[in-house]
């Protein structure tokens, strides 16, 4: 598949999930998203209304992070937090699975949580992304979690929060994509800070990239396109 600069930009969830992010930081994030035509801004749930207002009239989504970054809240709490985010203008949801239940191999709980979150998001016609936090999981656990997702069919499964002990790897992106197949997409996030890593994640099967380095990545790609005299890259 061939990608133009805008195609690459539309793969990026432009991210600021810092606990101390200010209103000015959110304004900057949204302004950059509009300038570069990113797909979404990825923000903490409490900033949903502010960012939705900043992005009103554009095709850039407001993505609220739910039960972030630990995932250690009840299903009822995750649903309530999601309802509130949607009410305040969020139109994409990224939630963290209950990692304690994943590590306990309580797949019935995980499936129930995922079904309820996906159902709520889809009732509101917004995408639901399930964050695995792969750095804490074995390959077998990543695969089994992806098999649950293959059954439930969220819109995306996502590697990481960016707040764990490690972020996305090509190996994990490939494993996740090979397991879920064509019906569920993969989002790579966590530690993706340069063009080589960005392109490698796409080549491994990621169809969305969460990064706080989107501006740097797109500017580097623009330079590469200009130096090589090209208008697209095939991956």
Short mmCIF file of N, CA, C and O in Angstrom, two decimals, residues 62-172:
data_model
loop_
_atom_site.label_atom_id
_atom_site.label_comp_id
_atom_site.label_asym_id
_atom_site.label_seq_id
_atom_site.Cartn_x
_atom_site.Cartn_y
_atom_site.Cartn_z
N UNK A 62 -11.68 13.28 19.19
CA UNK A 62 -11.24 13.44 20.58
C UNK A 62 -11.27 12.07 21.24
O UNK A 62 -12.34 11.47 21.38
N UNK A 63 -10.10 11.57 21.60
CA UNK A 63 -9.99 10.22 22.13
C UNK A 63 -9.72 10.22 23.62
O UNK A 63 -8.66 10.66 24.07
N UNK A 64 -10.68 9.74 24.40
CA UNK A 64 -10.54 9.72 25.85
C UNK A 64 -9.95 8.40 26.32
O UNK A 64 -10.38 7.33 25.89
N UNK A 65 -8.98 8.49 27.23
CA UNK A 65 -8.39 7.30 27.85
C UNK A 65 -9.18 6.95 29.10
O UNK A 65 -9.40 7.80 29.96
N UNK A 66 -9.59 5.70 29.19
CA UNK A 66 -10.47 5.23 30.27
C UNK A 66 -9.73 4.25 31.18
O UNK A 66 -9.02 3.37 30.70
N UNK A 67 -9.91 4.42 32.49
CA UNK A 67 -9.23 3.60 33.50
C UNK A 67 -7.73 3.60 33.24
O UNK A 67 -7.07 2.57 33.27
N UNK A 68 -7.23 4.79 33.02
CA UNK A 68 -5.86 4.97 32.53
C UNK A 68 -4.96 5.46 33.65
O UNK A 68 -5.35 6.33 34.42
N UNK A 69 -3.74 4.94 33.76
CA UNK A 69 -3.11 3.94 32.89
C UNK A 69 -3.10 2.52 33.45
O UNK A 69 -2.53 1.63 32.84
N UNK A 70 -3.72 2.28 34.60
CA UNK A 70 -3.58 0.98 35.27
C UNK A 70 -4.63 -0.04 34.90
O UNK A 70 -4.41 -1.24 35.00
N UNK A 71 -5.83 0.41 34.53
CA UNK A 71 -6.92 -0.52 34.21
C UNK A 71 -7.57 -1.13 35.43
O UNK A 71 -8.45 -1.99 35.31
N UNK A 72 -7.16 -0.70 36.62
CA UNK A 72 -7.60 -1.38 37.84
C UNK A 72 -8.83 -0.71 38.46
O UNK A 72 -8.81 -0.21 39.59
N UNK A 73 -9.89 -0.67 37.67
CA UNK A 73 -11.19 -0.22 38.16
C UNK A 73 -12.22 -1.25 37.72
O UNK A 73 -11.99 -2.04 36.81
N UNK A 74 -13.38 -1.23 38.37
CA UNK A 74 -14.42 -2.20 38.04
C UNK A 74 -15.02 -1.91 36.67
O UNK A 74 -14.87 -0.81 36.12
N UNK A 75 -15.73 -2.89 36.16
CA UNK A 75 -16.41 -2.70 34.88
C UNK A 75 -17.40 -1.54 34.98
O UNK A 75 -17.49 -0.70 34.08
N UNK A 76 -18.13 -1.48 36.10
CA UNK A 76 -19.10 -0.40 36.29
C UNK A 76 -18.43 0.96 36.24
O UNK A 76 -18.97 1.92 35.65
N UNK A 77 -17.26 1.08 36.86
CA UNK A 77 -16.53 2.36 36.84
C UNK A 77 -16.08 2.71 35.43
O UNK A 77 -16.17 3.86 35.01
N UNK A 78 -15.61 1.71 34.68
CA UNK A 78 -15.15 1.97 33.31
C UNK A 78 -16.31 2.43 32.43
O UNK A 78 -16.17 3.34 31.61
N UNK A 79 -17.46 1.80 32.61
CA UNK A 79 -18.64 2.19 31.83
C UNK A 79 -19.09 3.60 32.18
O UNK A 79 -19.42 4.40 31.29
N UNK A 80 -19.08 3.93 33.47
CA UNK A 80 -19.50 5.27 33.90
C UNK A 80 -18.53 6.32 33.38
O UNK A 80 -18.95 7.41 32.93
N UNK A 81 -17.25 6.03 33.44
CA UNK A 81 -16.23 6.96 32.95
C UNK A 81 -16.39 7.17 31.44
O UNK A 81 -16.25 8.29 30.93
N UNK A 82 -16.69 6.08 30.74
CA UNK A 82 -16.91 6.17 29.29
C UNK A 82 -18.15 6.99 28.97
O UNK A 82 -18.11 7.86 28.08
N UNK A 83 -19.23 6.74 29.67
CA UNK A 83 -20.46 7.52 29.47
C UNK A 83 -20.19 9.01 29.65
O UNK A 83 -20.65 9.84 28.86
N UNK A 84 -19.44 9.35 30.69
CA UNK A 84 -19.14 10.75 30.96
C UNK A 84 -18.28 11.36 29.85
O UNK A 84 -18.52 12.49 29.41
N UNK A 85 -17.30 10.60 29.38
CA UNK A 85 -16.44 11.09 28.30
C UNK A 85 -17.25 11.34 27.03
O UNK A 85 -17.10 12.37 26.36
N UNK A 86 -18.13 10.40 26.70
CA UNK A 86 -18.97 10.55 25.51
C UNK A 86 -19.92 11.73 25.64
O UNK A 86 -20.11 12.50 24.68
N UNK A 87 -20.48 11.91 26.81
CA UNK A 87 -21.37 13.04 27.07
C UNK A 87 -20.63 14.36 26.89
O UNK A 87 -21.22 15.37 26.48
N UNK A 88 -19.34 14.36 27.18
CA UNK A 88 -18.54 15.57 27.10
C UNK A 88 -17.81 15.75 25.77
O UNK A 88 -16.94 16.61 25.66
N UNK A 89 -18.17 14.94 24.77
CA UNK A 89 -17.66 15.19 23.43
C UNK A 89 -16.63 14.23 22.90
O UNK A 89 -16.22 14.35 21.74
N UNK A 90 -16.17 13.28 23.70
CA UNK A 90 -15.22 12.28 23.18
C UNK A 90 -15.91 11.45 22.10
O UNK A 90 -17.08 11.11 22.23
N UNK A 91 -15.18 11.15 21.05
CA UNK A 91 -15.76 10.28 20.02
C UNK A 91 -14.82 9.15 19.59
O UNK A 91 -14.98 8.55 18.53
N UNK A 92 -13.86 8.83 20.45
CA UNK A 92 -13.11 7.59 20.40
C UNK A 92 -12.76 7.25 21.85
O UNK A 92 -12.56 8.15 22.67
N UNK A 93 -12.68 5.95 22.14
CA UNK A 93 -12.40 5.50 23.50
C UNK A 93 -11.26 4.49 23.48
O UNK A 93 -11.29 3.52 22.71
N UNK A 94 -10.25 4.72 24.33
CA UNK A 94 -9.18 3.76 24.56
C UNK A 94 -9.25 3.36 26.03
O UNK A 94 -9.05 4.22 26.89
N UNK A 95 -9.52 2.09 26.32
CA UNK A 95 -9.59 1.68 27.73
C UNK A 95 -8.57 0.60 28.03
O UNK A 95 -8.21 -0.21 27.18
N UNK A 96 -8.10 0.58 29.28
CA UNK A 96 -7.11 -0.41 29.72
C UNK A 96 -7.84 -1.60 30.33
O UNK A 96 -8.71 -1.44 31.19
N UNK A 97 -7.48 -2.79 29.87
CA UNK A 97 -8.09 -4.01 30.43
C UNK A 97 -7.69 -4.17 31.89
O UNK A 97 -6.71 -3.58 32.36
N UNK A 98 -8.44 -4.99 32.60
CA UNK A 98 -8.10 -5.33 33.98
C UNK A 98 -6.95 -6.33 33.95
O UNK A 98 -7.14 -7.52 33.74
N UNK A 99 -5.74 -5.82 34.13
CA UNK A 99 -4.55 -6.65 33.99
C UNK A 99 -4.45 -7.73 35.06
O UNK A 99 -3.90 -8.81 34.82
N UNK A 100 -4.99 -7.45 36.25
CA UNK A 100 -4.99 -8.48 37.30
C UNK A 100 -5.77 -9.71 36.84
O UNK A 100 -5.37 -10.85 37.09
N UNK A 101 -6.90 -9.46 36.17
CA UNK A 101 -7.72 -10.57 35.69
C UNK A 101 -7.07 -11.26 34.49
O UNK A 101 -7.23 -12.48 34.32
N UNK A 102 -6.34 -10.51 33.68
CA UNK A 102 -5.59 -11.14 32.59
C UNK A 102 -4.52 -12.07 33.16
O UNK A 102 -4.40 -13.22 32.74
N UNK A 103 -3.77 -11.58 34.15
CA UNK A 103 -2.69 -12.38 34.74
C UNK A 103 -3.24 -13.60 35.48
O UNK A 103 -2.58 -14.63 35.60
N UNK A 104 -4.49 -13.48 35.97
CA UNK A 104 -5.16 -14.62 36.62
C UNK A 104 -5.78 -15.57 35.61
O UNK A 104 -6.32 -16.62 35.97
N UNK A 105 -5.70 -15.19 34.32
CA UNK A 105 -6.29 -15.97 33.23
C UNK A 105 -7.80 -16.13 33.41
O UNK A 105 -8.38 -17.15 33.02
N UNK A 106 -8.41 -15.08 33.93
CA UNK A 106 -9.86 -15.06 34.10
C UNK A 106 -10.46 -14.49 32.81
O UNK A 106 -10.93 -13.35 32.75
N UNK A 107 -10.43 -15.30 31.78
CA UNK A 107 -10.83 -14.83 30.45
C UNK A 107 -12.32 -14.53 30.37
O UNK A 107 -12.73 -13.68 29.57
N UNK A 108 -13.13 -15.16 31.18
CA UNK A 108 -14.57 -14.86 31.20
C UNK A 108 -14.80 -13.42 31.66
O UNK A 108 -15.65 -12.71 31.10
N UNK A 109 -14.06 -13.00 32.69
CA UNK A 109 -14.17 -11.62 33.17
C UNK A 109 -13.73 -10.63 32.07
O UNK A 109 -14.42 -9.64 31.80
N UNK A 110 -12.60 -10.93 31.46
CA UNK A 110 -12.07 -10.04 30.43
C UNK A 110 -13.02 -9.93 29.25
O UNK A 110 -13.24 -8.85 28.69
N UNK A 111 -13.61 -11.05 28.86
CA UNK A 111 -14.58 -11.03 27.76
C UNK A 111 -15.82 -10.22 28.14
O UNK A 111 -16.33 -9.43 27.32
N UNK A 112 -16.30 -10.38 29.36
CA UNK A 112 -17.46 -9.62 29.82
C UNK A 112 -17.16 -8.12 29.83
O UNK A 112 -17.96 -7.32 29.34
N UNK A 113 -16.00 -7.76 30.36
CA UNK A 113 -15.59 -6.35 30.38
C UNK A 113 -15.52 -5.78 28.95
O UNK A 113 -16.04 -4.70 28.67
N UNK A 114 -14.89 -6.52 28.06
CA UNK A 114 -14.72 -6.07 26.69
C UNK A 114 -16.07 -5.95 25.97
O UNK A 114 -16.32 -4.97 25.26
N UNK A 115 -16.93 -6.94 26.15
CA UNK A 115 -18.24 -6.89 25.51
C UNK A 115 -19.03 -5.67 25.95
O UNK A 115 -19.66 -4.99 25.12
N UNK A 116 -19.01 -5.38 27.25
CA UNK A 116 -19.78 -4.24 27.76
C UNK A 116 -19.21 -2.91 27.28
O UNK A 116 -19.96 -1.99 26.93
N UNK A 117 -17.89 -2.81 27.24
CA UNK A 117 -17.27 -1.57 26.76
C UNK A 117 -17.52 -1.37 25.26
O UNK A 117 -17.85 -0.27 24.81
N UNK A 118 -17.37 -2.43 24.50
CA UNK A 118 -17.59 -2.33 23.05
C UNK A 118 -19.05 -2.02 22.76
O UNK A 118 -19.36 -1.17 21.90
N UNK A 119 -19.96 -2.67 23.45
CA UNK A 119 -21.39 -2.42 23.25
C UNK A 119 -21.74 -0.96 23.51
O UNK A 119 -22.44 -0.32 22.72
N UNK A 120 -21.23 -0.41 24.61
CA UNK A 120 -21.51 0.99 24.94
C UNK A 120 -20.95 1.92 23.88
O UNK A 120 -21.66 2.83 23.41
N UNK A 121 -19.71 1.71 23.49
CA UNK A 121 -19.11 2.57 22.46
C UNK A 121 -19.88 2.48 21.14
O UNK A 121 -20.16 3.51 20.51
N UNK A 122 -20.23 1.29 20.74
CA UNK A 122 -20.90 1.12 19.46
C UNK A 122 -22.35 1.63 19.49
O UNK A 122 -22.87 2.06 18.45
N UNK A 123 -22.97 1.62 20.66
CA UNK A 123 -24.28 2.25 20.79
C UNK A 123 -24.20 3.74 20.47
O UNK A 123 -25.14 4.34 19.96
N UNK A 124 -23.05 4.34 20.79
CA UNK A 124 -22.82 5.76 20.52
C UNK A 124 -22.08 5.97 19.21
O UNK A 124 -21.69 7.10 18.89
N UNK A 125 -21.86 4.89 18.48
CA UNK A 125 -21.20 4.92 17.16
C UNK A 125 -19.80 5.52 17.23
O UNK A 125 -19.39 6.33 16.38
N UNK A 126 -19.06 5.13 18.27
CA UNK A 126 -17.67 5.56 18.39
C UNK A 126 -16.76 4.32 18.49
O UNK A 126 -17.17 3.28 19.00
N UNK A 127 -15.54 4.42 17.99
CA UNK A 127 -14.61 3.29 18.05
C UNK A 127 -14.16 3.00 19.48
O UNK A 127 -14.02 3.90 20.31
N UNK A 128 -13.92 1.72 19.74
CA UNK A 128 -13.43 1.26 21.03
C UNK A 128 -12.08 0.57 20.83
O UNK A 128 -11.97 -0.36 20.03
N UNK A 129 -11.08 1.04 21.56
CA UNK A 129 -9.74 0.45 21.50
C UNK A 129 -9.42 -0.16 22.86
O UNK A 129 -9.60 0.47 23.89
N UNK A 130 -8.92 -1.39 22.83
CA UNK A 130 -8.61 -2.13 24.06
C UNK A 130 -7.10 -2.13 24.27
O UNK A 130 -6.36 -2.68 23.45
N UNK A 131 -6.65 -1.55 25.37
CA UNK A 131 -5.22 -1.47 25.66
C UNK A 131 -4.77 -2.70 26.44
O UNK A 131 -5.27 -2.96 27.53
N UNK A 132 -3.80 -3.43 25.89
CA UNK A 132 -3.31 -4.66 26.50
C UNK A 132 -2.26 -4.42 27.58
O UNK A 132 -2.17 -5.15 28.53
N UNK A 133 -1.40 -3.43 27.40
CA UNK A 133 -0.20 -3.21 28.22
C UNK A 133 0.69 -4.45 28.17
O UNK A 133 0.90 -5.18 29.14
N UNK A 134 1.22 -4.69 26.96
CA UNK A 134 1.92 -5.93 26.64
C UNK A 134 3.18 -6.17 27.47
O UNK A 134 3.61 -7.31 27.62
N UNK A 135 3.78 -5.11 28.02
CA UNK A 135 5.03 -5.27 28.77
C UNK A 135 4.86 -6.15 30.01
O UNK A 135 5.83 -6.70 30.51
N UNK A 136 3.63 -6.27 30.49
CA UNK A 136 3.37 -7.08 31.69
C UNK A 136 2.89 -8.50 31.36
O UNK A 136 2.62 -9.29 32.27
N UNK A 137 2.77 -8.82 30.07
CA UNK A 137 2.14 -10.08 29.66
C UNK A 137 3.12 -11.00 28.95
O UNK A 137 4.06 -10.54 28.27
N UNK A 138 2.87 -12.30 29.07
CA UNK A 138 3.62 -13.27 28.29
C UNK A 138 3.06 -13.29 26.86
O UNK A 138 1.97 -12.78 26.59
N UNK A 139 3.81 -13.90 25.97
CA UNK A 139 3.34 -14.03 24.59
C UNK A 139 2.03 -14.82 24.55
O UNK A 139 1.11 -14.51 23.79
N UNK A 140 1.93 -15.85 25.39
CA UNK A 140 0.71 -16.66 25.43
C UNK A 140 -0.48 -15.82 25.91
O UNK A 140 -1.60 -15.96 25.40
N UNK A 141 -0.25 -14.95 26.89
CA UNK A 141 -1.33 -14.09 27.39
C UNK A 141 -1.74 -13.05 26.36
O UNK A 141 -2.93 -12.76 26.19
N UNK A 142 -0.77 -12.48 25.65
CA UNK A 142 -1.08 -11.53 24.57
C UNK A 142 -1.95 -12.22 23.52
O UNK A 142 -2.96 -11.66 23.06
N UNK A 143 -1.56 -13.43 23.15
CA UNK A 143 -2.32 -14.17 22.13
C UNK A 143 -3.73 -14.48 22.60
O UNK A 143 -4.70 -14.30 21.86
N UNK A 144 -3.87 -14.95 23.85
CA UNK A 144 -5.19 -15.30 24.36
C UNK A 144 -6.07 -14.06 24.46
O UNK A 144 -7.27 -14.11 24.15
N UNK A 145 -5.51 -12.94 24.90
CA UNK A 145 -6.26 -11.69 24.97
C UNK A 145 -6.71 -11.25 23.58
O UNK A 145 -7.84 -10.79 23.39
N UNK A 146 -5.83 -11.43 22.60
CA UNK A 146 -6.20 -11.11 21.21
C UNK A 146 -7.30 -12.04 20.70
O UNK A 146 -8.17 -11.62 19.91
N UNK A 147 -7.29 -13.29 21.14
CA UNK A 147 -8.35 -14.22 20.74
C UNK A 147 -9.70 -13.80 21.32
O UNK A 147 -10.74 -13.94 20.67
N UNK A 148 -9.69 -13.28 22.55
CA UNK A 148 -10.92 -12.73 23.14
C UNK A 148 -11.41 -11.58 22.27
O UNK A 148 -12.60 -11.47 21.93
N UNK A 149 -10.49 -10.70 21.88
CA UNK A 149 -10.86 -9.56 21.03
C UNK A 149 -11.37 -10.01 19.67
O UNK A 149 -12.31 -9.42 19.11
N UNK A 150 -10.78 -11.06 19.13
CA UNK A 150 -11.25 -11.58 17.84
C UNK A 150 -12.71 -12.00 17.93
O UNK A 150 -13.48 -11.82 16.98
N UNK A 151 -13.11 -12.52 19.09
CA UNK A 151 -14.49 -12.94 19.30
C UNK A 151 -15.41 -11.73 19.53
O UNK A 151 -16.50 -11.64 18.95
N UNK A 152 -14.97 -10.80 20.36
CA UNK A 152 -15.82 -9.66 20.76
C UNK A 152 -15.86 -8.57 19.68
O UNK A 152 -16.87 -7.89 19.50
N UNK A 153 -14.74 -8.40 18.99
CA UNK A 153 -14.61 -7.43 17.90
C UNK A 153 -14.69 -5.95 18.33
O UNK A 153 -15.53 -5.18 17.86
N UNK A 154 -13.77 -5.51 19.21
CA UNK A 154 -13.57 -4.08 19.34
C UNK A 154 -12.99 -3.55 18.04
O UNK A 154 -12.62 -4.35 17.16
N UNK A 155 -12.89 -2.26 17.89
CA UNK A 155 -12.35 -1.71 16.64
C UNK A 155 -10.84 -1.89 16.56
O UNK A 155 -10.30 -2.15 15.48
N UNK A 156 -10.18 -1.73 17.69
CA UNK A 156 -8.72 -1.87 17.76
C UNK A 156 -8.32 -2.62 19.02
O UNK A 156 -8.99 -2.51 20.05
N UNK A 157 -7.21 -3.33 18.94
CA UNK A 157 -6.47 -3.71 20.14
C UNK A 157 -5.17 -2.93 20.10
O UNK A 157 -4.60 -2.69 19.03
N UNK A 158 -4.72 -2.52 21.27
CA UNK A 158 -3.62 -1.56 21.37
C UNK A 158 -2.53 -2.12 22.28
O UNK A 158 -2.82 -2.71 23.32
N UNK A 159 -1.28 -1.87 21.92
CA UNK A 159 -0.17 -2.48 22.64
C UNK A 159 -0.01 -1.97 24.06
O UNK A 159 0.15 -2.75 25.00
N UNK A 160 -0.03 -0.64 24.25
CA UNK A 160 0.52 -0.08 25.48
C UNK A 160 -0.10 1.26 25.83
O UNK A 160 -0.65 1.96 24.97
N UNK A 161 0.08 1.63 27.10
CA UNK A 161 -0.33 2.96 27.55
C UNK A 161 0.77 3.99 27.35
O UNK A 161 0.51 5.19 27.28
N UNK A 162 2.02 3.52 27.32
CA UNK A 162 3.16 4.43 27.34
C UNK A 162 3.63 4.71 28.76
O UNK A 162 4.63 5.41 28.96
N UNK A 163 2.91 4.17 29.75
CA UNK A 163 3.26 4.39 31.15
C UNK A 163 3.75 3.11 31.83
O UNK A 163 4.05 3.11 33.02
N UNK A 164 3.83 2.02 31.08
CA UNK A 164 4.33 0.76 31.63
C UNK A 164 5.84 0.69 31.56
O UNK A 164 6.53 1.69 31.29
N UNK A 165 6.38 -0.50 31.76
CA UNK A 165 7.83 -0.68 31.77
C UNK A 165 8.43 -0.71 30.36
O UNK A 165 9.65 -0.58 30.20
N UNK A 166 7.59 -0.87 29.35
CA UNK A 166 8.04 -0.83 27.96
C UNK A 166 6.83 -0.54 27.07
O UNK A 166 5.69 -0.66 27.51
N UNK A 167 7.11 -0.14 25.84
CA UNK A 167 6.04 0.20 24.92
C UNK A 167 5.87 -0.83 23.81
O UNK A 167 6.10 -2.03 24.01
N UNK A 168 5.49 -0.34 22.65
CA UNK A 168 5.22 -1.22 21.51
C UNK A 168 6.50 -1.85 20.98
O UNK A 168 7.56 -1.23 20.98
N UNK A 169 6.36 -3.09 20.53
CA UNK A 169 7.44 -3.75 19.79
C UNK A 169 6.87 -4.30 18.49
O UNK A 169 5.68 -4.64 18.42
N UNK A 170 7.72 -4.39 17.50
CA UNK A 170 7.30 -4.97 16.22
C UNK A 170 6.80 -6.39 16.41
O UNK A 170 5.78 -6.79 15.84
N UNK A 171 7.49 -7.15 17.25
CA UNK A 171 7.12 -8.54 17.51
C UNK A 171 5.70 -8.65 18.07
O UNK A 171 4.90 -9.49 17.62
N UNK A 172 5.38 -7.80 19.03
CA UNK A 172 4.04 -7.86 19.64
C UNK A 172 2.96 -7.36 18.69
O UNK A 172 1.86 -7.92 18.66
#
